Coordinates of C-alpha atoms in Angstrom, one line a residue:
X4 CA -32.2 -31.1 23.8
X5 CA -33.0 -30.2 20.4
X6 CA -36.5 -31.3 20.2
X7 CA -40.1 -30.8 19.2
X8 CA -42.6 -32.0 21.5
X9 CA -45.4 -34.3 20.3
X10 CA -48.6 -32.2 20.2
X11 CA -51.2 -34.7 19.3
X12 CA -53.3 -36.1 22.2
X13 CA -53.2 -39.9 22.7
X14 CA -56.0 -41.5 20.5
X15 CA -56.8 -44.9 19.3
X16 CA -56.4 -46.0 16.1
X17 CA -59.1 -47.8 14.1
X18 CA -59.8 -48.9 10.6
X19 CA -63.6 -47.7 9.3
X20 CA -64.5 -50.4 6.3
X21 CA -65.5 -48.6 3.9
X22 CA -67.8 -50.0 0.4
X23 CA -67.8 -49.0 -2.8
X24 CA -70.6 -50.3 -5.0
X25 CA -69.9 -51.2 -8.4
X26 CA -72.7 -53.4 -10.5
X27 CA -74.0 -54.8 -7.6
X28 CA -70.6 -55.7 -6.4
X29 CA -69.1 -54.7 -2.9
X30 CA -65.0 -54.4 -2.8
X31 CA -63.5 -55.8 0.4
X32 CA -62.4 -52.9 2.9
X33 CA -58.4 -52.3 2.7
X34 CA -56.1 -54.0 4.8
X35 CA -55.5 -52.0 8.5
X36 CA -52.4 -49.7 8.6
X37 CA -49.5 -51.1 9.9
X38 CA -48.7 -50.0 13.2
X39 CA -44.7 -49.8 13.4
X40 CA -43.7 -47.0 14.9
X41 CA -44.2 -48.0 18.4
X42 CA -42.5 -51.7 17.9
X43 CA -39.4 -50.2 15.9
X44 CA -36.7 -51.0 18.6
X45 CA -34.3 -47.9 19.1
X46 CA -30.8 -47.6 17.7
X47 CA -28.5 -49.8 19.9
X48 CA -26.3 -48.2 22.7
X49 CA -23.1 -46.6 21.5
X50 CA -20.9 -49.8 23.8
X51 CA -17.7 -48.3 21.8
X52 CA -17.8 -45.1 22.6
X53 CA -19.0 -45.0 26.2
X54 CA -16.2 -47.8 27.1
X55 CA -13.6 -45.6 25.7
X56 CA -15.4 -42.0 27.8
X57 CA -15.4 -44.4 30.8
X58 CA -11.4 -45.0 30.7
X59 CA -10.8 -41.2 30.1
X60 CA -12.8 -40.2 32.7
X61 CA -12.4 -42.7 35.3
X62 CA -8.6 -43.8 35.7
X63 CA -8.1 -40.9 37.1
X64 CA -10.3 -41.3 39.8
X65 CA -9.2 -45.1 40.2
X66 CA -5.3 -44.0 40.5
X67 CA -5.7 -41.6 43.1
X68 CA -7.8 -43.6 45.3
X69 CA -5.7 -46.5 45.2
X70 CA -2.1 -45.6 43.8
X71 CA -1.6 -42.0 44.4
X72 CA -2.8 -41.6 48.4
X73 CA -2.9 -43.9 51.2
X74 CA -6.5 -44.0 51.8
X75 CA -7.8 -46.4 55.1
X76 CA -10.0 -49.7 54.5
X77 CA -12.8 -48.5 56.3
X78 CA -13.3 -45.4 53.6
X79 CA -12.4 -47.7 50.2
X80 CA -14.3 -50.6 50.9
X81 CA -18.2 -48.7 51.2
X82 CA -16.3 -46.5 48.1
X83 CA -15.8 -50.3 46.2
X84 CA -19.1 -51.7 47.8
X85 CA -20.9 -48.6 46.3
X86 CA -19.0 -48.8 42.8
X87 CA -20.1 -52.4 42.3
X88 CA -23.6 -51.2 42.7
X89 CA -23.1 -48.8 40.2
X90 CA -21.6 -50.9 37.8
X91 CA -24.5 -53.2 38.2
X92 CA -26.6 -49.8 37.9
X93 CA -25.3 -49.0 34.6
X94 CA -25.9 -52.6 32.6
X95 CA -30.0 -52.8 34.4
X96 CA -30.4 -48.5 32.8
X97 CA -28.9 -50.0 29.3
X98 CA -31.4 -53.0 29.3
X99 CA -34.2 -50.9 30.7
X100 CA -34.3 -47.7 28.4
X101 CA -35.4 -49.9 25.0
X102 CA -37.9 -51.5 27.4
X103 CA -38.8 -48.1 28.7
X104 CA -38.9 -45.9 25.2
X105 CA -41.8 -48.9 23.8
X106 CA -44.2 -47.4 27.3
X107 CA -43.6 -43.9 26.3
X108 CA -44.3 -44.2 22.7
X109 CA -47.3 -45.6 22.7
X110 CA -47.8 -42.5 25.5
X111 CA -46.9 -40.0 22.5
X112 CA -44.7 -39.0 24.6
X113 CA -41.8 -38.3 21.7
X114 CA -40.4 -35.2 20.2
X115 CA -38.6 -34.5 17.0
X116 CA -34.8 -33.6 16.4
X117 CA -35.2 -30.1 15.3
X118 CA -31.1 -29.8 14.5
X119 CA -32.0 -32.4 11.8
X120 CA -34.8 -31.5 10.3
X121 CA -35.0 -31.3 6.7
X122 CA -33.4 -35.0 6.7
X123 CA -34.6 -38.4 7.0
X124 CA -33.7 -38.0 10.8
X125 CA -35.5 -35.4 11.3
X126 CA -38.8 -37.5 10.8
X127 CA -38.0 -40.2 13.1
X128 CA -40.5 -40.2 16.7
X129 CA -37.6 -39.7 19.4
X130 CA -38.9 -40.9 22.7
X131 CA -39.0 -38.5 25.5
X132 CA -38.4 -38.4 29.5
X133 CA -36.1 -41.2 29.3
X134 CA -34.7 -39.4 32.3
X135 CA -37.1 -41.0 34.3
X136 CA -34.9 -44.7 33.8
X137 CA -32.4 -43.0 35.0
X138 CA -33.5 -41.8 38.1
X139 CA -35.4 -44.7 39.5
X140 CA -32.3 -46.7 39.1
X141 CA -30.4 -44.4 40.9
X142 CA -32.8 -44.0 43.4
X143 CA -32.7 -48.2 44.0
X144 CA -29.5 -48.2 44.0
X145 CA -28.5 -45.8 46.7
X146 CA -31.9 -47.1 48.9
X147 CA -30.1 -50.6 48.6
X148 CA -26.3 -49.2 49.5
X149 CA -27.9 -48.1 52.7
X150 CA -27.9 -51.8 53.6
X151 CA -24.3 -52.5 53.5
X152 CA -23.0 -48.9 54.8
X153 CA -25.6 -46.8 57.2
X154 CA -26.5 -48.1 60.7
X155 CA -29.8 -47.3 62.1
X156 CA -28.1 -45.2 64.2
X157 CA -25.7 -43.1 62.0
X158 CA -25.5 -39.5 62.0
X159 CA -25.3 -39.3 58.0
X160 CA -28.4 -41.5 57.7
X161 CA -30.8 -38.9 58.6
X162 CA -29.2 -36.4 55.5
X163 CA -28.6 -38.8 53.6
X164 CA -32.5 -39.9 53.6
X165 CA -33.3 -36.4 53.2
X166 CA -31.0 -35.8 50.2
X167 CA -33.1 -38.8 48.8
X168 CA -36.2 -37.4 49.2
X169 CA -35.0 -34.1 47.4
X170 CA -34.1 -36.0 44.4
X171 CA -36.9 -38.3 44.7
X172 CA -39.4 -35.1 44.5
X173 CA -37.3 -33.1 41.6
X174 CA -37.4 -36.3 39.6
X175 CA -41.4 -36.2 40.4
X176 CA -41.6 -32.7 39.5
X177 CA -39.3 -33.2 36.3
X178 CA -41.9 -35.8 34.8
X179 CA -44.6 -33.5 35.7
X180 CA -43.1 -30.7 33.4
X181 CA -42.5 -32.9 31.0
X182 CA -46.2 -34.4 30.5
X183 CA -47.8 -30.6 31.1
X184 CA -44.6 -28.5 29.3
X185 CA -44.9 -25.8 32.4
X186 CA -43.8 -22.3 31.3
X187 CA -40.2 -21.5 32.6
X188 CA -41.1 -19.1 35.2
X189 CA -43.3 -21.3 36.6
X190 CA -39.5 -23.9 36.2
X191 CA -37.4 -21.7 38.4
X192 CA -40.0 -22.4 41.9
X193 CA -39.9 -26.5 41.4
X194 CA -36.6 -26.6 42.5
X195 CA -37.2 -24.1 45.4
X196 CA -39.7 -26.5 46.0
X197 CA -37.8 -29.9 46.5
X198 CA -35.1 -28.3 48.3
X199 CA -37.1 -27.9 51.1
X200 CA -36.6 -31.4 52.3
X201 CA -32.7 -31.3 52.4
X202 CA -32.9 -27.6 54.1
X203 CA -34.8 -28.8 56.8
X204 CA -32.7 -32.0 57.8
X205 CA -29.6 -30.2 57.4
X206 CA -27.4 -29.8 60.5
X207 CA -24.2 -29.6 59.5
X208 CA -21.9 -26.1 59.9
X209 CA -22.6 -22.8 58.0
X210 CA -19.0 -22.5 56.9
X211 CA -17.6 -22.3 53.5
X212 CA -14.3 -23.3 52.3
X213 CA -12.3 -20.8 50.4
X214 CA -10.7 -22.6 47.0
X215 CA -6.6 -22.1 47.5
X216 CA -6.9 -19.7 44.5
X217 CA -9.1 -17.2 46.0
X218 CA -7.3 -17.0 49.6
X219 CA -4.9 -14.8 48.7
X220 CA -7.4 -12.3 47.2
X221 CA -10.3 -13.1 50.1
X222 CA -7.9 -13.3 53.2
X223 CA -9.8 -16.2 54.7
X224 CA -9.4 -19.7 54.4
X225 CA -13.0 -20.4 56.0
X226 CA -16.0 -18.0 56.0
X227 CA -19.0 -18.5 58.5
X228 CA -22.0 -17.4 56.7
X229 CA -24.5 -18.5 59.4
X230 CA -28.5 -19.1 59.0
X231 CA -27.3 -16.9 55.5
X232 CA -25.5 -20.2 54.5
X233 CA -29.2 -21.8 54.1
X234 CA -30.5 -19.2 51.8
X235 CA -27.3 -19.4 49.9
X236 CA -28.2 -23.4 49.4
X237 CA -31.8 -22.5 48.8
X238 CA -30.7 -20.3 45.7
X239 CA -27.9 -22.9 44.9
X240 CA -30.6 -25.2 44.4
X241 CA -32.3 -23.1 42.1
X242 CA -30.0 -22.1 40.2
X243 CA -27.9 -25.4 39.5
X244 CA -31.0 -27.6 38.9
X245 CA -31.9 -25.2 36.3
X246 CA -28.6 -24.4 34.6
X247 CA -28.2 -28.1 33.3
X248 CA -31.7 -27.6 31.9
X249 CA -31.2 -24.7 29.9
X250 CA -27.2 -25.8 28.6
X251 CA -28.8 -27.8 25.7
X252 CA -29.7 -28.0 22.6
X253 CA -27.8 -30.5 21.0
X254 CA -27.8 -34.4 21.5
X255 CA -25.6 -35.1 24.4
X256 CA -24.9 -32.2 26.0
X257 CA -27.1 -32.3 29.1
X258 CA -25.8 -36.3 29.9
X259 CA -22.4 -35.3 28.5
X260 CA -22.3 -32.2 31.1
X261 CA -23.5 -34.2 34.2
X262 CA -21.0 -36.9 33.3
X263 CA -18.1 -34.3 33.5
X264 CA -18.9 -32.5 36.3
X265 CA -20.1 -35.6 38.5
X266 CA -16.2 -37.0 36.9
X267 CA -14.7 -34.4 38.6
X268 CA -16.5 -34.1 41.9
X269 CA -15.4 -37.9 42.3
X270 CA -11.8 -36.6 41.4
X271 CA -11.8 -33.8 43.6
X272 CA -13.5 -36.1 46.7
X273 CA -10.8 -38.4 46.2
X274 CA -8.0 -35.8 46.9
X275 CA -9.7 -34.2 49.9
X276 CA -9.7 -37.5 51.2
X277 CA -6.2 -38.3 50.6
X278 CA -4.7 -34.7 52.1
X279 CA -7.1 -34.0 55.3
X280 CA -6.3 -36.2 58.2
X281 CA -10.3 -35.3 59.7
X282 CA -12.5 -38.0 59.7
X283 CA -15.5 -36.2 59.9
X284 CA -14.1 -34.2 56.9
X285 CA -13.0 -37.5 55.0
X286 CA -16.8 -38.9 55.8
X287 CA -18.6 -35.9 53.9
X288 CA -16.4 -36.3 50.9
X289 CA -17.0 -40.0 51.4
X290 CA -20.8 -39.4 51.8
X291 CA -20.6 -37.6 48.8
X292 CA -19.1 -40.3 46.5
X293 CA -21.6 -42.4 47.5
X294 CA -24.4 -40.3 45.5
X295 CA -21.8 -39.6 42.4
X296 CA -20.5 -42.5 41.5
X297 CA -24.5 -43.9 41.0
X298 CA -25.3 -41.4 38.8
X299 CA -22.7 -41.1 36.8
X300 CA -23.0 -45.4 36.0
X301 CA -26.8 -44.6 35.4
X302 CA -25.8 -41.2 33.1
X303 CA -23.0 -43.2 31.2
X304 CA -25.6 -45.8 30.4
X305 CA -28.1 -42.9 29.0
X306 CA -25.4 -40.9 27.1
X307 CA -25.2 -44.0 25.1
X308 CA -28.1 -43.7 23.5
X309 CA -28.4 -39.8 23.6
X310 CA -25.0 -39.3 22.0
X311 CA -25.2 -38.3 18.4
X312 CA -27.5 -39.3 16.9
X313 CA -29.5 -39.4 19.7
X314 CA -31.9 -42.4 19.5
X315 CA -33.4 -41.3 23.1
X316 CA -34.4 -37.9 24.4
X317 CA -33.5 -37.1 28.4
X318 CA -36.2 -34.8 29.4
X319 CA -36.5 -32.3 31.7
X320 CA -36.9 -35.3 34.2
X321 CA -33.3 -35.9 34.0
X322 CA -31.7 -32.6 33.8
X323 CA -33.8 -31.7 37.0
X324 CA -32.8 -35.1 38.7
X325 CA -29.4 -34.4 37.8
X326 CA -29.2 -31.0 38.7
X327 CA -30.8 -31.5 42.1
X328 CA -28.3 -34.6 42.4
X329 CA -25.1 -32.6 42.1
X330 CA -26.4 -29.4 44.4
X331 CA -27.0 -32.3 47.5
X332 CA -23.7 -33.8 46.6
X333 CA -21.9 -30.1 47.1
X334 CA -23.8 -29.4 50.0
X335 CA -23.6 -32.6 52.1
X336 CA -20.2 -32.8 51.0
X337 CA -19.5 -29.4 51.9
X338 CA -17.7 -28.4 49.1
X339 CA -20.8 -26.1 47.8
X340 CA -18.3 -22.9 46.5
X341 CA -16.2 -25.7 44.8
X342 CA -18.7 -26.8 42.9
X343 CA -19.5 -23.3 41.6
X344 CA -16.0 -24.0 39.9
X345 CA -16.8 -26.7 38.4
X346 CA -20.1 -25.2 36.8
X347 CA -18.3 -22.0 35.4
X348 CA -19.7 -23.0 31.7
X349 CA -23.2 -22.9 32.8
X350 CA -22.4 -19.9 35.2
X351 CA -21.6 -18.4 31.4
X352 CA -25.0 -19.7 29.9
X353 CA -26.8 -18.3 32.5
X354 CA -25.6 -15.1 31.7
X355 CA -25.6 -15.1 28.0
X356 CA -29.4 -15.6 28.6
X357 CA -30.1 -13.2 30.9
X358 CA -31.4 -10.9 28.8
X359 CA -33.7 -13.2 26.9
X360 CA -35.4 -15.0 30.0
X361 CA -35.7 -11.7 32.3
X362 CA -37.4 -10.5 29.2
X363 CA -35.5 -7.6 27.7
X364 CA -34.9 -9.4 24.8
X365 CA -37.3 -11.8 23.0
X366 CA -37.3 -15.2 23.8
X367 CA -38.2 -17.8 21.4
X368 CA -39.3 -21.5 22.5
X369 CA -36.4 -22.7 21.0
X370 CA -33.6 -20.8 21.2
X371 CA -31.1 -23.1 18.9
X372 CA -28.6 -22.6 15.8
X373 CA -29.9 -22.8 12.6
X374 CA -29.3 -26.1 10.9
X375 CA -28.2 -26.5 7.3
X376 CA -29.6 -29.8 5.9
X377 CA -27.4 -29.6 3.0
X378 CA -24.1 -29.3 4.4
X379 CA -25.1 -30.9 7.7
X380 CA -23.4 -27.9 9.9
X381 CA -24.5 -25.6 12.5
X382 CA -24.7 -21.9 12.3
X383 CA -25.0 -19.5 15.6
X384 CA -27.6 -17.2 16.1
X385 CA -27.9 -13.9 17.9
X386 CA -29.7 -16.1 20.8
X387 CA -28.3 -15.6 24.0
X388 CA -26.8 -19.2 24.9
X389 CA -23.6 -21.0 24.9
X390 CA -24.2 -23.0 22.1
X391 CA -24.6 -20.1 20.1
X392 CA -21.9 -17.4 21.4
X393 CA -19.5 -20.7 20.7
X394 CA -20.2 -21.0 17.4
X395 CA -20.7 -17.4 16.3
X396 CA -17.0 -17.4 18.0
X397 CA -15.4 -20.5 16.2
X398 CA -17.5 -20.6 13.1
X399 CA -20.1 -23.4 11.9
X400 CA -19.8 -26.9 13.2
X401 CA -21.6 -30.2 12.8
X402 CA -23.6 -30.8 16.0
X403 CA -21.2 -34.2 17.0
X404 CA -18.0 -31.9 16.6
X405 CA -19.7 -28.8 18.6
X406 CA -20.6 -31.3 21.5
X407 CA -17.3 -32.6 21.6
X408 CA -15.8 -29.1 22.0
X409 CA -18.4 -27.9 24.9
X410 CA -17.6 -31.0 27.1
X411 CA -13.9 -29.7 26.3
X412 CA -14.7 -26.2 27.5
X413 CA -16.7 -27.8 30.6
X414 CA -14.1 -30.2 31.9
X415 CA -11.4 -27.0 31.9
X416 CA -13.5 -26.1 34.5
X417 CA -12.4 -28.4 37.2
X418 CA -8.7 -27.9 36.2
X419 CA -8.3 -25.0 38.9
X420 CA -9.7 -26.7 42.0
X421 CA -7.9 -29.8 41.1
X422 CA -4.1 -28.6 40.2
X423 CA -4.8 -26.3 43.1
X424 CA -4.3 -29.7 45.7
X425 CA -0.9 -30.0 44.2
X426 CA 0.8 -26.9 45.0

């Protein structure tokens, strides 16, 4: 997110009277200042514009699971049970983030839109680690679906607990960066960190999946890696909890990039489902609808107030939560290669930047483009990220339009793994 973090210390205010004396005659001290900035109430949520994302993203999903395949009960109606949740999910995060951005105000816990400054809006306190709502909805959410779908008994409960627990402490971690602002090195070992939860309850196979494109060129349909299959999710943690947080820079794109990917993951689930005839295989795509379709009602309810202009900021709470989110989801749904596919654009990002975090190139705080406060439009710099190498590519955008065409790029990324299922 383009942002400047608050740097002043939480303090508290008062009002000194001060006297002048004038012939014996003592003014009256001035009024208090008005304290506003913490009682302003933030923009309302963009209703419009998230109702009309929500159609494009999720009829889809909702004509293949009930038109396009026959599906049995006993899948759709936990699917159903778990989407009502959601839904529910995403109108308590909409009435909650107002009630939340008042707390973290008054914190100082804000920033500043650096892609606007040198305008009015570029002077407005954004509040910060709004991320947080999101998680701690999601996290009641999918504690309380437990309830209607996992008996004590059930194989899936003990991973599914454990995938909890990994979120749970990248969420905890997430808030911790974002109150201390860790250096980035220190960045890439949190995730190693939570993952250690889900490595250790994991019992499932060592076996990877081959996407139908690559067959032909590997010669395998399904690879056994063995105990290598554990480091491989180790590093998949790393890296995919930290690619969400370092494809930013504009308002939107880290809830806009979750939002596609965790659109097509529930697209993808839904066709495995409808062309294996395995339960077991069916239940792990199953198990892992039941984490996606939470966050993306709780993300939908943030990206309405983060879209442009963004009256909220995310946080590194939420990119972490999300990025830690997605990597279980692949994993417990054993479709961990697939969902390299589906984060080719931030495969790209990471590359781009290579040079500047390993340190062969300098590496500013912010590596953003350079905003032009009289025209409004955003130029690319020689920074090595995404943002940048797309504009330096396709010329100077406003930051709405250059949002709108990176979540373009991002969701041709599912396009292979998806048309794949038809042929």
């Amino acid at each position: 997110m383009a942002r400047k973090r608050a740097s002043e210390p939480a303090t508290i205010t008062t009002t000194k009277e001060v006297t002048v004396s004038t012939n014996k005659e003592t003014k009256p001290p001035p009024p208090p200042p008005q304290e506003t900035s913490n009682d302003q109430p933030i923009a309302p949520p963009k209703k419009g514009f998230i109702f009309k994302l929500s159609l494009l993203l999720i009829a889809p999903y909702f004509y293949l699971l009930f038109f396009h395949y026959q599906i049995q009960h006993d899948l759709i109606k936990p699917i159903l049970i778990n989407a009502g949740l959601s839904l529910a999910g995403f109108f308590l995060t909409v009435k909650m983030i107002p009630v939340a951005s008042k707390y973290v105000l008054k914190r100082n816990l804000f920033g500043y839109d650096i892609n606007k400054k040198g305008t009015p809006q570029g002077t407005v306190k954004v509040p910060e680690s709004l991320g947080i709502v999101v998680a701690v909805v999601f996290m009641v959410l999918t504690i309380v679906f437990q309830f209607f779908n996992f008996a004590p008994d059930s194989n899936w409960l003990v991973e599914y607990n454990a995938a909890l627990a990994s979120i749970c402490f990248m969420t905890l971690l997430g808030f911790i960066d974002d109150v201390l602002d860790v250096p980035w090195r220190v960045k890439l070992l949190l995730p190693s960190i939570a993952a250690f939860p889900l490595l250790m309850a994991y019992a499932g196979h060592t076996t990877i999946i081959i996407p139908k494109p690559l067959v032909s060129y590997i010669g395998l349909k399904v690879l056994d890696l063995g105990f290598i299959y554990k480091i491989y999710m180790w590093f998949l943690a790393i890296f995919c909890t930290n690619c969400i947080n370092i494809h930013a820079g504009i308002n939107g794109l880290e809830v806009g990039q979750t939002v596609v990917i965790a659109s097509a993951i529930l697209i993808h689930n839904v066709m495995q489902i409808g062309v294996s005839a395995d339960p077991e295989y069916q239940q792990a795509h199953a198990f892992s609808m039941y984490l996606v379709q939470p966050l993306l009602a709780t993300s939908l309810a943030l990206l309405s107030y983060n879209w442009y202009p963004s009256s909220v900021f995310v946080g590194d709470t939420y990119t972490y939560f999300a990025g830690m989110t997605l990597v279980v989801v692949g994993i417990l749904g054993h479709f961990s290669e697939t969902l390299m596919i589906f984060f080719l654009a931030q495969v790209l990002n990471f590359l781009l930047s290579v040079p500047q975090l390993f340190g062969f190139r300098h590496c500013p705080r912010h590596r953003l483009p350079r905003f032009d406060p009289q025209t409004g439009l955003l130029t690319g710099t020689n920074d090595g990220t995404l943002v940048n190498f797309y504009l330096r590519m396709f010329g100077r955008k406003t930051e709405n339009s250059l949002c709108v065409h990176l979540l373009l790029v991002q969701g041709l990324d599912f396009t292979v793994p998806c048309f794949s299922q038809f042929q």
